[in-house]
Amino acid sequence: MVKKVVLFGAGDFARELIWVIEEVNARTAVNKSGPVFEVAGIVDEDLAKEGSNIMGFPVYGSIKPAAFWATQGENIYASCAVGRAISRNSLMVKAKELGYKYFNLIHP
C-alpha cells in the first residue's frame, strides 16, 4: 500500500525528505514491491511560498485537513520538515488534530 505523505515546511529539509522518499521508492522498485510513499504536497504557512514548488511538488500556504488530500477514505501521513523544535511540535499537534497520521521514514 502506498502511503500518501504531506510535508510540513518548504525549506531545505523538505528537499532532504523528498530525496529520502525517492531513495526508499527506488529501493522498493528494485525489489519489485512498488513505491512505498507518494508525496501529495508540501504545506508552509509562509504565504510567500504558496503556489511555488519544491522538486516538482506543489507548496500550499495553509494547513488543510487530511481529508483535503484523501481519496476513498485513505489515510494521509505527515512528516515535519521544520528545524525549530517549538514550531515543529506546534505543527505536528495541529496535523494530528486535522486527521494526519505519523509514519517512520528510514533511509535504506
CSV table of N, CA and C in Angstrom, one decimal:
chain,number,residue,atom,x,y,z
A,1,MET,N,0.8,-1.2,0.0
A,1,MET,CA,0.0,0.0,0.0
A,1,MET,C,0.9,1.2,0.0
A,2,VAL,N,0.6,2.2,-0.9
A,2,VAL,CA,1.3,3.4,-1.0
A,2,VAL,C,0.8,4.4,0.1
A,3,LYS,N,1.7,5.0,0.8
A,3,LYS,CA,1.3,6.0,1.8
A,3,LYS,C,1.4,7.4,1.2
A,4,LYS,N,0.3,8.1,1.2
A,4,LYS,CA,0.2,9.5,0.7
A,4,LYS,C,0.7,10.4,1.8
A,5,VAL,N,1.8,11.2,1.5
A,5,VAL,CA,2.5,12.0,2.5
A,5,VAL,C,2.4,13.4,2.2
A,6,VAL,N,2.2,14.2,3.2
A,6,VAL,CA,2.2,15.7,3.2
A,6,VAL,C,3.4,16.1,4.0
A,7,LEU,N,4.2,17.0,3.5
A,7,LEU,CA,5.4,17.5,4.2
A,7,LEU,C,5.0,18.9,4.8
A,8,PHE,N,5.4,19.1,6.0
A,8,PHE,CA,5.1,20.4,6.6
A,8,PHE,C,6.4,21.1,6.7
A,9,GLY,N,6.5,22.3,6.0
A,9,GLY,CA,7.7,23.1,5.9
A,9,GLY,C,8.3,23.0,4.5
A,10,ALA,N,8.6,24.1,3.9
A,10,ALA,CA,9.0,24.2,2.5
A,10,ALA,C,10.4,24.7,2.4
A,11,GLY,N,11.3,24.2,3.2
A,11,GLY,CA,12.7,24.7,3.2
A,11,GLY,C,13.6,23.6,2.7
A,12,ASP,N,14.9,23.7,3.1
A,12,ASP,CA,15.9,22.7,2.6
A,12,ASP,C,15.6,21.3,3.2
A,13,PHE,N,15.1,21.2,4.4
A,13,PHE,CA,14.8,19.9,5.0
A,13,PHE,C,13.8,19.2,4.2
A,14,ALA,N,12.8,19.9,3.6
A,14,ALA,CA,11.8,19.3,2.8
A,14,ALA,C,12.4,18.6,1.6
A,15,ARG,N,13.5,19.2,1.0
A,15,ARG,CA,14.2,18.6,-0.1
A,15,ARG,C,14.9,17.3,0.3
A,16,GLU,N,15.4,17.4,1.5
A,16,GLU,CA,16.1,16.1,2.1
A,16,GLU,C,15.1,15.0,2.3
A,17,LEU,N,13.9,15.3,2.8
A,17,LEU,CA,12.9,14.3,3.0
A,17,LEU,C,12.4,13.7,1.6
A,18,ILE,N,12.2,14.6,0.7
A,18,ILE,CA,11.8,14.1,-0.7
A,18,ILE,C,12.9,13.2,-1.2
A,19,TRP,N,14.2,13.6,-1.1
A,19,TRP,CA,15.2,12.7,-1.5
A,19,TRP,C,15.2,11.3,-0.9
A,20,VAL,N,15.0,11.3,0.5
A,20,VAL,CA,14.9,10.0,1.2
A,20,VAL,C,13.7,9.2,0.7
A,21,ILE,N,12.6,9.9,0.5
A,21,ILE,CA,11.4,9.2,0.0
A,21,ILE,C,11.7,8.6,-1.4
A,22,GLU,N,12.3,9.3,-2.3
A,22,GLU,CA,12.7,8.8,-3.6
A,22,GLU,C,13.7,7.6,-3.5
A,23,GLU,N,14.6,7.7,-2.6
A,23,GLU,CA,15.5,6.6,-2.4
A,23,GLU,C,14.8,5.3,-1.9
A,24,VAL,N,13.9,5.5,-0.9
A,24,VAL,CA,13.1,4.4,-0.5
A,24,VAL,C,12.3,3.8,-1.6
A,25,ASN,N,11.6,4.6,-2.4
A,25,ASN,CA,10.8,4.1,-3.5
A,25,ASN,C,11.7,3.4,-4.6
A,26,ALA,N,12.9,4.0,-4.8
A,26,ALA,CA,13.8,3.3,-5.8
A,26,ALA,C,14.2,2.0,-5.3
A,27,ARG,N,14.5,1.8,-4.0
A,27,ARG,CA,14.9,0.5,-3.5
A,27,ARG,C,13.8,-0.5,-3.6
A,28,THR,N,12.5,-0.1,-3.3
A,28,THR,CA,11.4,-1.0,-3.5
A,28,THR,C,11.1,-1.3,-4.9
A,29,ALA,N,11.5,-0.4,-5.8
A,29,ALA,CA,11.3,-0.7,-7.3
A,29,ALA,C,12.2,-1.8,-7.7
A,30,VAL,N,13.5,-1.8,-7.2
A,30,VAL,CA,14.4,-2.9,-7.5
A,30,VAL,C,13.9,-4.2,-6.9
A,31,ASN,N,13.3,-4.2,-5.8
A,31,ASN,CA,12.7,-5.4,-5.2
A,31,ASN,C,11.4,-5.8,-5.7
A,32,LYS,N,10.9,-5.0,-6.7
A,32,LYS,CA,9.6,-5.2,-7.4
A,32,LYS,C,8.4,-5.2,-6.4
A,33,SER,N,8.6,-4.4,-5.3
A,33,SER,CA,7.4,-4.3,-4.4
A,33,SER,C,6.7,-3.0,-4.6
A,34,GLY,N,7.1,-2.2,-5.5
A,34,GLY,CA,6.4,-0.9,-5.8
A,34,GLY,C,6.7,0.2,-4.8
A,35,PRO,N,6.3,1.4,-5.1
A,35,PRO,CA,6.6,2.5,-4.2
A,35,PRO,C,5.9,2.4,-2.9
A,36,VAL,N,6.6,3.0,-1.9
A,36,VAL,CA,6.0,3.0,-0.5
A,36,VAL,C,5.3,4.3,-0.2
A,37,PHE,N,5.9,5.4,-0.8
A,37,PHE,CA,5.4,6.7,-0.4
A,37,PHE,C,5.0,7.5,-1.7
A,38,GLU,N,4.0,8.4,-1.6
A,38,GLU,CA,3.7,9.3,-2.6
A,38,GLU,C,3.5,10.7,-1.9
A,39,VAL,N,4.3,11.7,-2.4
A,39,VAL,CA,4.3,13.0,-1.8
A,39,VAL,C,3.1,13.7,-2.5
A,40,ALA,N,2.1,14.0,-1.6
A,40,ALA,CA,0.9,14.7,-2.1
A,40,ALA,C,1.1,16.2,-2.3
A,41,GLY,N,1.9,16.8,-1.4
A,41,GLY,CA,2.2,18.2,-1.4
A,41,GLY,C,3.0,18.6,-0.2
A,42,ILE,N,3.3,19.9,-0.2
A,42,ILE,CA,4.0,20.5,0.9
A,42,ILE,C,3.2,21.7,1.4
A,43,VAL,N,3.2,21.8,2.7
A,43,VAL,CA,2.5,22.9,3.4
A,43,VAL,C,3.5,23.8,4.1
A,44,ASP,N,3.4,25.1,3.9
A,44,ASP,CA,4.2,26.0,4.6
A,44,ASP,C,3.3,27.3,4.8
A,45,GLU,N,3.2,27.7,6.1
A,45,GLU,CA,2.3,28.8,6.4
A,45,GLU,C,2.9,30.2,5.9
A,46,ASP,N,4.1,30.2,5.4
A,46,ASP,CA,4.7,31.4,4.8
A,46,ASP,C,4.0,31.6,3.5
A,47,LEU,N,3.1,32.5,3.4
A,47,LEU,CA,2.3,32.7,2.2
A,47,LEU,C,3.1,33.1,1.0
A,48,ALA,N,4.3,33.6,1.2
A,48,ALA,CA,5.2,33.9,0.0
A,48,ALA,C,5.6,32.7,-0.7
A,49,LYS,N,5.5,31.5,-0.1
A,49,LYS,CA,5.9,30.2,-0.7
A,49,LYS,C,4.7,29.6,-1.4
A,50,GLU,N,3.5,30.0,-1.1
A,50,GLU,CA,2.3,29.4,-1.7
A,50,GLU,C,2.3,29.5,-3.2
A,51,GLY,N,2.0,28.4,-3.8
A,51,GLY,CA,2.0,28.4,-5.3
A,51,GLY,C,3.3,28.0,-6.0
A,52,SER,N,4.3,28.0,-5.2
A,52,SER,CA,5.6,27.5,-5.7
A,52,SER,C,5.7,26.0,-5.7
A,53,ASN,N,6.8,25.5,-6.0
A,53,ASN,CA,7.0,24.0,-5.9
A,53,ASN,C,8.4,23.7,-5.5
A,54,ILE,N,8.6,22.6,-4.9
A,54,ILE,CA,9.9,22.1,-4.5
A,54,ILE,C,10.1,20.7,-5.1
A,55,MET,N,11.1,20.6,-6.0
A,55,MET,CA,11.4,19.4,-6.7
A,55,MET,C,10.1,18.8,-7.4
A,56,GLY,N,9.3,19.7,-7.9
A,56,GLY,CA,8.1,19.3,-8.6
A,56,GLY,C,6.9,19.1,-7.8
A,57,PHE,N,6.9,19.3,-6.5
A,57,PHE,CA,5.8,19.1,-5.7
A,57,PHE,C,5.2,20.4,-5.3
A,58,PRO,N,3.9,20.6,-5.3
A,58,PRO,CA,3.3,21.9,-5.0
A,58,PRO,C,3.4,22.3,-3.5
A,59,VAL,N,3.5,23.6,-3.3
A,59,VAL,CA,3.6,24.2,-2.0
A,59,VAL,C,2.3,24.9,-1.7
A,60,TYR,N,1.6,24.5,-0.6
A,60,TYR,CA,0.3,25.1,-0.2
A,60,TYR,C,0.6,26.0,1.0
A,61,GLY,N,-0.1,27.1,1.1
A,61,GLY,CA,0.2,28.1,2.1
A,61,GLY,C,-0.5,27.9,3.5
A,62,SER,N,-1.4,27.0,3.6
A,62,SER,CA,-2.1,26.8,4.9
A,62,SER,C,-2.3,25.3,5.1
A,63,ILE,N,-2.4,24.9,6.3
A,63,ILE,CA,-2.6,23.5,6.7
A,63,ILE,C,-4.1,23.2,6.4
A,64,LYS,N,-4.3,22.2,5.6
A,64,LYS,CA,-5.6,21.8,5.2
A,64,LYS,C,-5.9,20.5,6.0
A,65,PRO,N,-7.2,20.2,6.3
A,65,PRO,CA,-7.5,18.9,6.9
A,65,PRO,C,-7.0,17.8,6.0
A,66,ALA,N,-6.7,16.7,6.7
A,66,ALA,CA,-6.2,15.5,6.0
A,66,ALA,C,-7.2,15.1,4.9
A,67,ALA,N,-8.4,15.3,5.1
A,67,ALA,CA,-9.4,14.9,4.1
A,67,ALA,C,-9.3,15.6,2.8
A,68,PHE,N,-8.6,16.8,2.8
A,68,PHE,CA,-8.3,17.5,1.5
A,68,PHE,C,-7.5,16.6,0.6
A,69,TRP,N,-6.6,15.8,1.1
A,69,TRP,CA,-5.7,15.0,0.2
A,69,TRP,C,-6.3,13.7,0.0
A,70,ALA,N,-7.2,13.2,0.8
A,70,ALA,CA,-7.6,11.8,0.7
A,70,ALA,C,-8.6,11.5,-0.4
A,71,THR,N,-8.5,10.4,-1.0
A,71,THR,CA,-9.5,9.9,-1.9
A,71,THR,C,-9.9,8.5,-1.4
A,72,GLN,N,-11.1,8.2,-1.4
A,72,GLN,CA,-11.7,6.9,-1.0
A,72,GLN,C,-11.3,6.6,0.5
A,73,GLY,N,-11.3,7.6,1.3
A,73,GLY,CA,-11.1,7.4,2.7
A,73,GLY,C,-9.7,6.9,3.2
A,74,GLU,N,-8.7,7.1,2.3
A,74,GLU,CA,-7.4,6.7,2.6
A,74,GLU,C,-6.7,7.5,3.7
A,75,ASN,N,-5.8,6.9,4.5
A,75,ASN,CA,-5.0,7.7,5.5
A,75,ASN,C,-4.0,8.6,4.8
A,76,ILE,N,-3.8,9.7,5.4
A,76,ILE,CA,-2.9,10.7,5.0
A,76,ILE,C,-1.8,10.9,6.0
A,77,TYR,N,-0.6,10.8,5.7
A,77,TYR,CA,0.5,10.8,6.6
A,77,TYR,C,1.3,12.2,6.5
A,78,ALA,N,1.8,12.6,7.7
A,78,ALA,CA,2.5,13.9,7.7
A,78,ALA,C,3.9,13.6,8.2
A,79,SER,N,4.8,14.4,7.7
A,79,SER,CA,6.2,14.5,8.1
A,79,SER,C,6.6,16.0,8.2
A,80,CYS,N,7.3,16.3,9.3
A,80,CYS,CA,7.6,17.7,9.6
A,80,CYS,C,9.0,18.0,9.1
A,81,ALA,N,9.2,19.0,8.2
A,81,ALA,CA,10.5,19.4,7.7
A,81,ALA,C,10.8,20.8,8.3
A,82,VAL,N,10.6,20.9,9.6
A,82,VAL,CA,10.9,22.2,10.2
A,82,VAL,C,11.9,22.0,11.3
A,83,GLY,N,12.9,22.8,11.3
A,83,GLY,CA,14.0,22.6,12.3
A,83,GLY,C,13.8,23.0,13.7
A,84,ARG,N,13.1,24.1,13.8
A,84,ARG,CA,12.8,24.7,15.2
A,84,ARG,C,11.9,23.8,15.9
A,85,ALA,N,12.3,23.3,17.1
A,85,ALA,CA,11.5,22.4,17.9
A,85,ALA,C,10.2,22.9,18.3
A,86,ILE,N,10.1,24.1,18.7
A,86,ILE,CA,8.8,24.7,19.1
A,86,ILE,C,7.8,24.7,17.9
A,87,SER,N,8.3,25.2,16.8
A,87,SER,CA,7.5,25.2,15.6
A,87,SER,C,7.1,23.8,15.1
A,88,ARG,N,8.0,22.9,15.1
A,88,ARG,CA,7.8,21.5,14.7
A,88,ARG,C,6.7,20.9,15.6
A,89,ASN,N,6.8,21.1,16.9
A,89,ASN,CA,5.8,20.5,17.8
A,89,ASN,C,4.5,21.1,17.5
A,90,SER,N,4.4,22.4,17.4
A,90,SER,CA,3.1,23.0,17.2
A,90,SER,C,2.5,22.5,15.9
A,91,LEU,N,3.2,22.4,14.8
A,91,LEU,CA,2.7,21.9,13.5
A,91,LEU,C,2.2,20.5,13.6
A,92,MET,N,3.0,19.6,14.3
A,92,MET,CA,2.6,18.2,14.4
A,92,MET,C,1.4,18.0,15.3
A,93,VAL,N,1.2,18.8,16.3
A,93,VAL,CA,0.0,18.7,17.1
A,93,VAL,C,-1.2,19.1,16.2
A,94,LYS,N,-1.0,20.2,15.5
A,94,LYS,CA,-2.1,20.7,14.6
A,94,LYS,C,-2.4,19.6,13.5
A,95,ALA,N,-1.4,19.0,13.0
A,95,ALA,CA,-1.6,18.0,12.0
A,95,ALA,C,-2.4,16.8,12.5
A,96,LYS,N,-2.1,16.4,13.7
A,96,LYS,CA,-2.8,15.3,14.4
A,96,LYS,C,-4.3,15.6,14.6
A,97,GLU,N,-4.5,16.9,15.0
A,97,GLU,CA,-5.9,17.3,15.2
A,97,GLU,C,-6.7,17.4,13.9
A,98,LEU,N,-6.0,17.6,12.8
A,98,LEU,CA,-6.6,17.7,11.5
A,98,LEU,C,-6.7,16.3,10.8
A,99,GLY,N,-6.3,15.2,11.5
A,99,GLY,CA,-6.5,13.9,10.9
A,99,GLY,C,-5.3,13.2,10.3
A,100,TYR,N,-4.2,13.8,10.3
A,100,TYR,CA,-3.0,13.2,9.8
A,100,TYR,C,-2.4,12.1,10.6
A,101,LYS,N,-1.8,11.1,10.0
A,101,LYS,CA,-1.2,10.0,10.7
A,101,LYS,C,0.3,10.3,10.7
A,102,TYR,N,1.1,9.6,11.6
A,102,TYR,CA,2.5,9.7,11.6
A,102,TYR,C,3.1,8.5,11.0
A,103,PHE,N,4.3,8.5,10.5
A,103,PHE,CA,5.0,7.4,9.9
A,103,PHE,C,6.5,7.5,10.1
A,104,ASN,N,7.2,6.4,10.0
A,104,ASN,CA,8.6,6.3,10.1
A,104,ASN,C,9.2,6.4,8.7
A,105,LEU,N,10.2,7.2,8.5
A,105,LEU,CA,10.9,7.3,7.3
A,105,LEU,C,12.4,7.0,7.5
A,106,ILE,N,12.9,5.9,7.0
A,106,ILE,CA,14.2,5.4,7.3
A,106,ILE,C,14.9,5.2,6.0
A,107,HIS,N,16.1,5.9,5.8
A,107,HIS,CA,16.8,5.8,4.6
A,107,HIS,C,17.3,4.3,4.4
A,108,PRO,N,17.2,3.7,3.3
A,108,PRO,CA,17.6,2.3,3.1
A,108,PRO,C,19.2,2.2,3.2
